[in-house]
Amino acid sequence: MEHGSVTDSTASSFSIMEEDHTLANSVRFVLNQDPRVAFCGYSIPHPADNKVNIRVQTTGDPAKDVLKDSLQDLMIMCQHVRGTFDNAVSDFRQNKTAEGMDIDLNKKK
Amino acid sequence: MDRPASGVSYQRFPRVRIRELKDDYAKFELRDTDASMANALRRVMIAEVPTVAIDLVEIEVNSSVLNDEFIAHRLGLIPLTSAAAMNMRFSRDCDACDGDGSCEYCSVEFHLAARATDSDQTLEVTSNDLRSTDPKVCPVDQARAYQHALGGSEPYDTATAADQRGILIVKLRRGQELRLRAIARKGIGKDHAKWSPAATVTFMYEPEIRINEELMETLTLDEKQGLVESSPTKVFTIDPNTQQVSMFFTFFKCFGVLFSSYYTTM
């Protein structure tokens, strides 16, 4: 749900249902990386309601598009983490069977 | 995905490196990202990874000292092997059984029948007495004991003789009986903590410490020793021969480290 103004599409608040800090904080981080964003933040109106408000103010582009792009970026980032993690696990397992995991920067306790 | 020509998002792609990996414990590093990503990962691991846990209990006979709902609550908290959870459907989404959770696509049935014989010894009803209709889904300690018996994996550090007996559900005296049928369903930690697969998930930053060698040279040996000893945890060490202060640990130059302990296998 978007609360914006008909005249000014560069600034609007979005109300997302069934979400919490897990999504909102990550989206806020990705929005901050985007140079088109002038201001962004999120709030949870009441902890008992499963709702989150995200405010986006941009430097000229419609806020809706900027948010959509940021969500896409977040999705790609998460997919990347998933792939990287799978690779890291299979590498670790291979190295482990060969010899003990030999980390060069190992903590010497 | 189309990008406007004017603005390109400075998107960073995180990197992952595993430090330790066991069946119930994993420690890995997450670099080139922000605390919000690490926190989101942590929150999802605790609350939104689906698992299988006992959800519906039909008690036929219960003459133990614990009442029915008490035992049902305890049964729900028993961790079950959930590798099959991703292929299962949520009961409410299941179209094969009207959502009441009794078909093979969305539920697993367990049986438990225990009766204390006429000996004077107390009978302990444990998770080992839970019989599953699907061998892939069973109490985690049953699966561990089976693996260990096969000689497949090394025993867990905390496995003792006591743990081999299984998770205690209820104790029965002579003449008391417990007979029930339980249905396990898929769920997520947000609904009830019994469905949370993680025991603890934590993350922390690791600091990057560089010693200013030029300034270090201006200190006398006593001052250097004072510096090394002043740290409550041993951060620095002093080489007796060269009188050089260096790191006791070699800290990773990393942005964050994520520790996690899972109860079910990854």
Short mmCIF file of C-alpha atoms in Angstrom, two decimals:
data_model
loop_
_atom_site.label_atom_id
_atom_site.label_comp_id
_atom_site.label_asym_id
_atom_site.label_seq_id
_atom_site.Cartn_x
_atom_site.Cartn_y
_atom_site.Cartn_z
CA MET A 1 0.00 0.00 0.00
CA GLU A 2 1.49 3.34 -1.01
CA HIS A 3 0.61 6.66 0.63
CA GLY A 4 1.85 9.37 -1.70
CA SER A 5 0.84 12.66 -3.20
CA VAL A 6 -0.72 12.94 -6.65
CA THR A 7 1.47 15.88 -7.60
CA ASP A 8 4.82 14.72 -6.18
CA SER A 9 5.78 11.14 -6.96
CA THR A 10 9.31 11.44 -5.63
CA ALA A 11 8.35 11.03 -1.99
CA SER A 12 5.97 8.48 -0.56
CA SER A 13 5.46 6.09 2.32
CA PHE A 14 4.80 2.43 1.74
CA SER A 15 2.92 0.27 4.18
CA ILE A 16 3.79 -3.42 3.87
CA MET A 17 1.75 -6.11 5.61
CA GLU A 18 3.07 -9.38 7.09
CA GLU A 19 6.62 -8.08 7.33
CA ASP A 20 8.96 -6.99 10.10
CA HIS A 21 12.54 -5.88 10.72
CA THR A 22 13.89 -8.81 8.74
CA LEU A 23 12.84 -7.31 5.44
CA ALA A 24 12.58 -3.64 6.39
CA ASN A 25 16.09 -3.16 7.72
CA SER A 26 17.65 -4.95 4.74
CA VAL A 27 15.59 -2.90 2.26
CA ARG A 28 16.57 0.28 4.09
CA PHE A 29 20.23 -0.70 3.74
CA VAL A 30 19.89 -1.38 0.01
CA LEU A 31 17.95 1.87 -0.49
CA ASN A 32 20.77 3.78 1.14
CA GLN A 33 23.19 2.34 -1.40
CA ASP A 34 21.13 3.81 -4.25
CA PRO A 35 22.33 7.30 -5.23
CA ARG A 36 18.84 8.28 -6.33
CA VAL A 37 17.58 8.20 -2.77
CA ALA A 38 17.55 11.40 -0.72
CA PHE A 39 15.96 9.97 2.39
CA CYS A 40 14.83 6.54 3.49
CA GLY A 41 13.74 4.99 6.73
CA TYR A 42 11.35 2.48 8.20
CA SER A 43 9.21 2.21 11.30
CA ILE A 44 6.96 -0.33 12.91
CA PRO A 45 3.75 1.44 13.98
CA HIS A 46 2.90 -1.15 16.63
CA PRO A 47 4.78 -4.35 17.51
CA ALA A 48 1.59 -6.35 17.78
CA ASP A 49 0.56 -5.56 14.18
CA ASN A 50 2.51 -7.27 11.43
CA LYS A 51 2.97 -4.09 9.50
CA VAL A 52 5.95 -1.94 8.54
CA ASN A 53 6.09 1.60 7.07
CA ILE A 54 8.91 2.47 4.68
CA ARG A 55 9.47 6.10 3.73
CA VAL A 56 11.36 6.89 0.52
CA GLN A 57 12.25 10.33 -0.80
CA THR A 58 14.20 10.48 -4.05
CA THR A 59 16.11 13.03 -6.10
CA GLY A 60 13.63 12.99 -8.96
CA ASP A 61 12.68 9.44 -9.87
CA PRO A 62 9.32 8.07 -8.76
CA ALA A 63 9.69 6.58 -5.31
CA LYS A 64 7.78 3.46 -6.31
CA ASP A 65 10.31 2.55 -9.00
CA VAL A 66 13.26 3.17 -6.71
CA LEU A 67 11.77 0.90 -4.07
CA LYS A 68 11.05 -1.77 -6.63
CA ASP A 69 14.62 -1.65 -7.92
CA SER A 70 15.99 -1.87 -4.39
CA LEU A 71 13.85 -4.93 -3.65
CA GLN A 72 15.16 -6.54 -6.83
CA ASP A 73 18.74 -5.75 -5.75
CA LEU A 74 18.07 -7.30 -2.37
CA MET A 75 16.70 -10.42 -4.02
CA ILE A 76 19.80 -10.72 -6.21
CA MET A 77 22.07 -10.16 -3.22
CA CYS A 78 20.32 -12.91 -1.28
CA GLN A 79 20.53 -15.31 -4.19
CA HIS A 80 24.21 -14.49 -4.47
CA VAL A 81 24.76 -15.18 -0.79
CA ARG A 82 22.96 -18.49 -1.20
CA GLY A 83 25.14 -19.54 -4.14
CA THR A 84 28.32 -18.36 -2.44
CA PHE A 85 27.38 -20.21 0.72
CA ASP A 86 26.71 -23.44 -1.16
CA ASN A 87 30.07 -23.15 -2.88
CA ALA A 88 31.81 -22.41 0.40
CA VAL A 89 30.23 -25.46 2.03
CA SER A 90 31.23 -27.81 -0.80
CA ASP A 91 34.76 -26.37 -0.85
CA PHE A 92 35.04 -26.81 2.90
CA ARG A 93 33.82 -30.39 2.70
CA GLN A 94 36.28 -31.21 -0.09
CA ASN A 95 39.20 -29.66 1.72
CA LYS A 96 38.22 -31.35 4.92
CA THR A 97 38.28 -34.81 3.39
CA ALA A 98 41.65 -34.13 1.76
CA GLU A 99 43.39 -32.82 4.86
CA GLY A 100 42.44 -30.75 7.88
CA MET A 101 41.04 -27.38 6.85
CA ASP A 102 44.15 -25.29 6.46
CA ILE A 103 43.22 -21.67 6.89
CA ASP A 104 46.27 -19.44 6.37
CA LEU A 105 44.98 -16.68 8.64
CA ASN A 106 44.11 -19.15 11.35
CA LYS A 107 43.53 -18.00 14.90
CA LYS A 108 46.32 -19.43 17.00
CA LYS A 109 44.90 -20.12 20.41
CA MET B 1 16.27 -5.73 -14.66
CA ASP B 2 16.53 -2.30 -16.25
CA ARG B 3 18.64 0.33 -14.57
CA PRO B 4 18.23 4.04 -15.16
CA ALA B 5 21.26 5.41 -16.95
CA SER B 6 21.68 8.23 -14.46
CA GLY B 7 21.96 6.21 -11.24
CA VAL B 8 23.71 2.91 -10.75
CA SER B 9 23.25 1.39 -7.32
CA TYR B 10 26.49 0.71 -5.53
CA GLN B 11 25.51 -2.84 -4.86
CA ARG B 12 28.02 -4.91 -3.00
CA PHE B 13 28.05 -8.66 -3.32
CA PRO B 14 28.81 -10.38 -0.02
CA ARG B 15 31.38 -13.12 0.35
CA VAL B 16 31.14 -16.16 2.57
CA ARG B 17 33.85 -18.32 4.08
CA ILE B 18 33.25 -21.27 6.35
CA ARG B 19 35.42 -21.59 9.42
CA GLU B 20 33.94 -24.66 11.08
CA LEU B 21 31.23 -27.02 9.96
CA LYS B 22 29.75 -29.85 11.97
CA ASP B 23 26.36 -31.48 11.87
CA ASP B 24 24.93 -29.25 14.57
CA TYR B 25 27.32 -26.30 14.59
CA ALA B 26 28.54 -23.94 11.92
CA LYS B 27 30.78 -20.90 12.10
CA PHE B 28 31.31 -18.76 9.05
CA GLU B 29 32.35 -15.29 7.98
CA LEU B 30 30.24 -12.90 5.99
CA ARG B 31 32.14 -10.08 4.32
CA ASP B 32 31.37 -7.02 2.23
CA THR B 33 27.95 -6.48 3.63
CA ASP B 34 26.15 -4.67 6.40
CA ALA B 35 24.91 -5.66 9.81
CA SER B 36 21.36 -5.44 8.49
CA MET B 37 21.97 -8.33 6.07
CA ALA B 38 23.60 -10.41 8.78
CA ASN B 39 20.76 -9.65 11.15
CA ALA B 40 18.16 -10.50 8.53
CA LEU B 41 19.94 -13.83 7.97
CA ARG B 42 19.95 -14.45 11.71
CA ARG B 43 16.25 -13.60 12.07
CA VAL B 44 15.28 -15.85 9.19
CA MET B 45 17.35 -18.74 10.58
CA ILE B 46 15.57 -18.53 13.90
CA ALA B 47 12.02 -17.81 12.80
CA GLU B 48 11.38 -18.69 9.17
CA VAL B 49 13.19 -21.89 8.26
CA PRO B 50 10.54 -24.62 8.09
CA THR B 51 10.88 -27.69 10.24
CA VAL B 52 8.72 -30.62 11.23
CA ALA B 53 7.38 -30.97 14.75
CA ILE B 54 4.54 -32.83 16.43
CA ASP B 55 1.42 -30.71 16.22
CA LEU B 56 -1.59 -32.91 16.96
CA VAL B 57 -1.75 -35.53 19.69
CA GLU B 58 -4.55 -38.05 20.21
CA ILE B 59 -4.23 -39.71 23.57
CA GLU B 60 -5.89 -43.09 24.01
CA VAL B 61 -4.72 -43.98 27.48
CA ASN B 62 -2.86 -41.79 29.96
CA SER B 63 -2.60 -42.86 33.55
CA SER B 64 0.72 -41.12 34.22
CA VAL B 65 1.26 -38.30 36.69
CA LEU B 66 1.35 -35.66 33.92
CA ASN B 67 -1.90 -34.52 32.36
CA ASP B 68 -2.71 -34.87 28.66
CA GLU B 69 -1.87 -31.36 27.49
CA PHE B 70 1.37 -31.39 29.47
CA ILE B 71 2.50 -34.50 27.62
CA ALA B 72 1.30 -33.09 24.29
CA HIS B 73 3.33 -29.93 24.92
CA ARG B 74 6.43 -31.96 25.69
CA LEU B 75 5.95 -34.07 22.57
CA GLY B 76 5.76 -30.93 20.46
CA LEU B 77 9.11 -29.74 21.70
CA ILE B 78 10.94 -32.93 20.66
CA PRO B 79 13.18 -32.08 17.70
CA LEU B 80 12.58 -34.21 14.60
CA THR B 81 14.86 -34.68 11.61
CA SER B 82 13.55 -32.21 9.08
CA ALA B 83 15.56 -32.78 5.93
CA ALA B 84 12.26 -33.67 4.27
CA ALA B 85 10.59 -30.46 5.45
CA MET B 86 11.32 -28.54 2.28
CA ASN B 87 9.45 -31.11 0.19
CA MET B 88 6.45 -31.21 2.46
CA ARG B 89 3.52 -28.88 2.20
CA PHE B 90 2.03 -26.80 4.96
CA SER B 91 -1.11 -28.44 6.27
CA ARG B 92 -3.25 -25.42 5.52
CA ASP B 93 -2.04 -25.43 1.88
CA CYS B 94 -2.52 -29.13 1.35
CA ASP B 95 -5.18 -29.93 -1.21
CA ALA B 96 -4.98 -33.68 -0.88
CA CYS B 97 -6.54 -33.96 2.56
CA ASP B 98 -8.77 -30.90 3.14
CA GLY B 99 -6.12 -29.30 5.33
CA ASP B 100 -6.83 -31.37 8.40
CA GLY B 101 -3.34 -32.73 8.18
CA SER B 102 -3.70 -36.44 7.77
CA CYS B 103 -2.15 -37.26 4.42
CA GLU B 104 1.36 -38.26 3.53
CA TYR B 105 2.16 -34.99 1.73
CA CYS B 106 1.78 -32.76 4.71
CA SER B 107 2.10 -34.83 7.84
CA VAL B 108 3.97 -37.70 9.49
CA GLU B 109 2.34 -39.98 12.02
CA PHE B 110 3.96 -41.21 15.23
CA HIS B 111 2.86 -43.85 17.71
CA LEU B 112 3.87 -44.28 21.29
CA ALA B 113 2.80 -47.14 23.53
CA ALA B 114 4.37 -47.67 26.93
CA ARG B 115 3.21 -49.58 29.94
CA ALA B 116 5.11 -49.99 33.12
CA THR B 117 5.35 -53.65 33.95
CA ASP B 118 4.86 -55.00 37.42
CA SER B 119 8.48 -54.48 38.44
CA ASP B 120 9.28 -51.85 41.03
CA GLN B 121 11.53 -49.92 38.68
CA THR B 122 10.31 -46.63 37.20
CA LEU B 123 9.84 -46.81 33.46
CA GLU B 124 11.17 -43.78 31.62
CA VAL B 125 9.23 -43.00 28.47
CA THR B 126 11.66 -41.30 26.13
CA SER B 127 11.81 -40.14 22.52
CA ASN B 128 13.25 -43.55 21.63
CA ASP B 129 9.80 -44.98 22.24
CA LEU B 130 8.26 -42.76 19.55
CA ARG B 131 7.69 -44.90 16.49
CA SER B 132 7.51 -43.06 13.20
CA THR B 133 5.68 -44.18 10.10
CA ASP B 134 8.21 -42.38 7.92
CA PRO B 135 11.83 -43.36 8.59
CA LYS B 136 13.10 -40.04 7.24
CA VAL B 137 11.36 -38.13 10.04
CA CYS B 138 12.24 -39.29 13.52
CA PRO B 139 13.52 -37.77 16.76
CA VAL B 140 16.94 -36.27 16.24
CA ASP B 141 18.65 -38.30 18.92
CA GLN B 142 17.31 -41.52 17.41
CA ALA B 143 18.86 -40.50 14.11
CA ARG B 144 22.14 -39.63 15.79
CA ALA B 145 22.30 -42.94 17.64
CA TYR B 146 21.54 -44.78 14.41
CA GLN B 147 24.31 -42.89 12.59
CA HIS B 148 26.73 -43.56 15.39
CA ALA B 149 25.84 -47.25 15.45
CA LEU B 150 26.50 -47.44 11.72
CA GLY B 151 29.88 -45.93 12.39
CA GLY B 152 29.14 -43.13 9.97
CA SER B 153 29.78 -40.03 12.02
CA GLU B 154 31.81 -39.37 15.11
CA PRO B 155 29.78 -39.10 18.31
CA TYR B 156 28.83 -35.63 19.39
CA ASP B 157 31.00 -34.04 22.04
CA THR B 158 28.15 -33.91 24.50
CA ALA B 159 26.91 -37.47 23.90
CA THR B 160 27.04 -39.40 27.10
CA ALA B 161 25.43 -42.63 28.20
CA ALA B 162 22.53 -40.63 29.59
CA ASP B 163 21.85 -38.98 26.22
CA GLN B 164 21.72 -42.35 24.49
CA ARG B 165 18.52 -43.12 26.35
CA GLY B 166 16.65 -40.39 24.50
CA ILE B 167 14.75 -37.29 25.50
CA LEU B 168 12.65 -37.98 28.58
CA ILE B 169 8.90 -37.47 28.07
CA VAL B 170 7.36 -38.89 31.24
CA LYS B 171 8.15 -41.42 33.96
CA LEU B 172 5.71 -44.23 34.69
CA ARG B 173 5.20 -46.20 37.85
CA ARG B 174 4.04 -49.79 38.08
CA GLY B 175 0.65 -50.12 36.43
CA GLN B 176 0.65 -46.76 34.65
CA GLU B 177 0.25 -46.66 30.90
CA LEU B 178 0.64 -44.17 28.09
CA ARG B 179 -0.68 -44.76 24.61
CA LEU B 180 -1.03 -42.07 22.00
CA ARG B 181 -0.92 -41.18 18.33
CA ALA B 182 0.82 -38.01 17.25
CA ILE B 183 0.86 -36.16 13.94
CA ALA B 184 3.83 -34.03 13.00
CA ARG B 185 3.47 -31.14 10.58
CA LYS B 186 5.60 -28.57 8.86
CA GLY B 187 5.78 -25.13 10.41
CA ILE B 188 8.01 -22.13 11.06
CA GLY B 189 9.45 -20.67 14.23
CA LYS B 190 7.21 -17.61 13.98
CA ASP B 191 4.16 -19.72 14.74
CA HIS B 192 5.63 -21.64 17.65
CA ALA B 193 9.15 -22.03 19.01
CA LYS B 194 8.97 -25.81 18.61
CA TRP B 195 9.41 -25.29 14.88
CA SER B 196 12.57 -23.21 15.24
CA PRO B 197 15.54 -25.24 13.95
CA ALA B 198 18.22 -23.11 15.57
CA ALA B 199 19.40 -23.43 19.12
CA THR B 200 21.28 -20.14 19.03
CA VAL B 201 22.39 -17.90 16.19
CA THR B 202 24.72 -15.04 16.95
CA PHE B 203 26.89 -12.72 14.97
CA MET B 204 29.53 -10.23 15.90
CA TYR B 205 32.02 -7.90 14.30
CA GLU B 206 35.67 -8.74 14.42
CA PRO B 207 37.86 -5.68 14.81
CA GLU B 208 40.87 -4.93 12.68
CA ILE B 209 43.82 -3.86 14.82
CA ARG B 210 47.00 -2.47 13.32
CA ILE B 211 49.96 -1.53 15.47
CA ASN B 212 51.70 1.74 14.65
CA GLU B 213 55.25 0.39 14.37
CA GLU B 214 56.93 3.81 14.44
CA LEU B 215 55.35 4.83 17.71
CA MET B 216 55.95 1.36 19.11
CA GLU B 217 59.69 1.79 18.59
CA THR B 218 59.75 4.85 20.82
CA LEU B 219 58.58 2.84 23.85
CA THR B 220 61.00 1.22 26.26
CA LEU B 221 60.81 -2.50 26.97
CA ASP B 222 59.04 -1.87 30.29
CA GLU B 223 56.43 0.27 28.59
CA LYS B 224 55.89 -2.41 25.96
CA GLN B 225 55.42 -5.07 28.63
CA GLY B 226 53.03 -2.79 30.46
CA LEU B 227 51.01 -2.46 27.28
CA VAL B 228 50.90 -6.19 26.71
CA GLU B 229 49.85 -6.93 30.28
CA SER B 230 47.27 -4.16 30.47
CA SER B 231 44.85 -6.00 28.21
CA PRO B 232 42.41 -8.16 30.22
CA THR B 233 42.17 -10.68 27.38
CA LYS B 234 45.45 -11.57 25.81
CA VAL B 235 45.47 -9.46 22.67
CA PHE B 236 49.19 -8.73 22.26
CA THR B 237 52.31 -10.70 22.85
CA ILE B 238 55.91 -9.62 23.06
CA ASP B 239 58.67 -11.53 21.35
CA PRO B 240 61.46 -11.96 23.92
CA ASN B 241 64.25 -11.91 21.36
CA THR B 242 63.40 -8.96 19.17
CA GLN B 243 61.26 -7.16 21.76
CA GLN B 244 58.59 -6.67 19.14
CA VAL B 245 54.96 -6.39 20.15
CA SER B 246 52.67 -8.30 17.84
CA MET B 247 49.21 -9.73 17.81
CA PHE B 248 48.57 -12.85 19.83
CA PHE B 249 45.75 -13.61 17.45
CA THR B 250 45.86 -12.86 13.80
CA PHE B 251 42.53 -11.16 13.41
CA PHE B 252 40.64 -11.69 10.25
CA LYS B 253 40.13 -8.50 8.32
CA CYS B 254 36.47 -9.11 8.07
CA PHE B 255 33.29 -7.22 8.34
CA GLY B 256 31.37 -9.69 10.44
CA VAL B 257 31.42 -13.21 11.71
CA LEU B 258 28.25 -15.27 11.96
CA PHE B 259 28.12 -18.14 14.44
CA SER B 260 25.22 -20.51 14.47
CA SER B 261 24.20 -23.75 16.13
CA TYR B 262 21.53 -25.75 14.44
CA TYR B 263 19.71 -28.56 16.14
CA THR B 264 18.80 -30.33 12.91
CA THR B 265 21.29 -31.16 10.22
CA MET B 266 21.94 -28.39 7.72
#
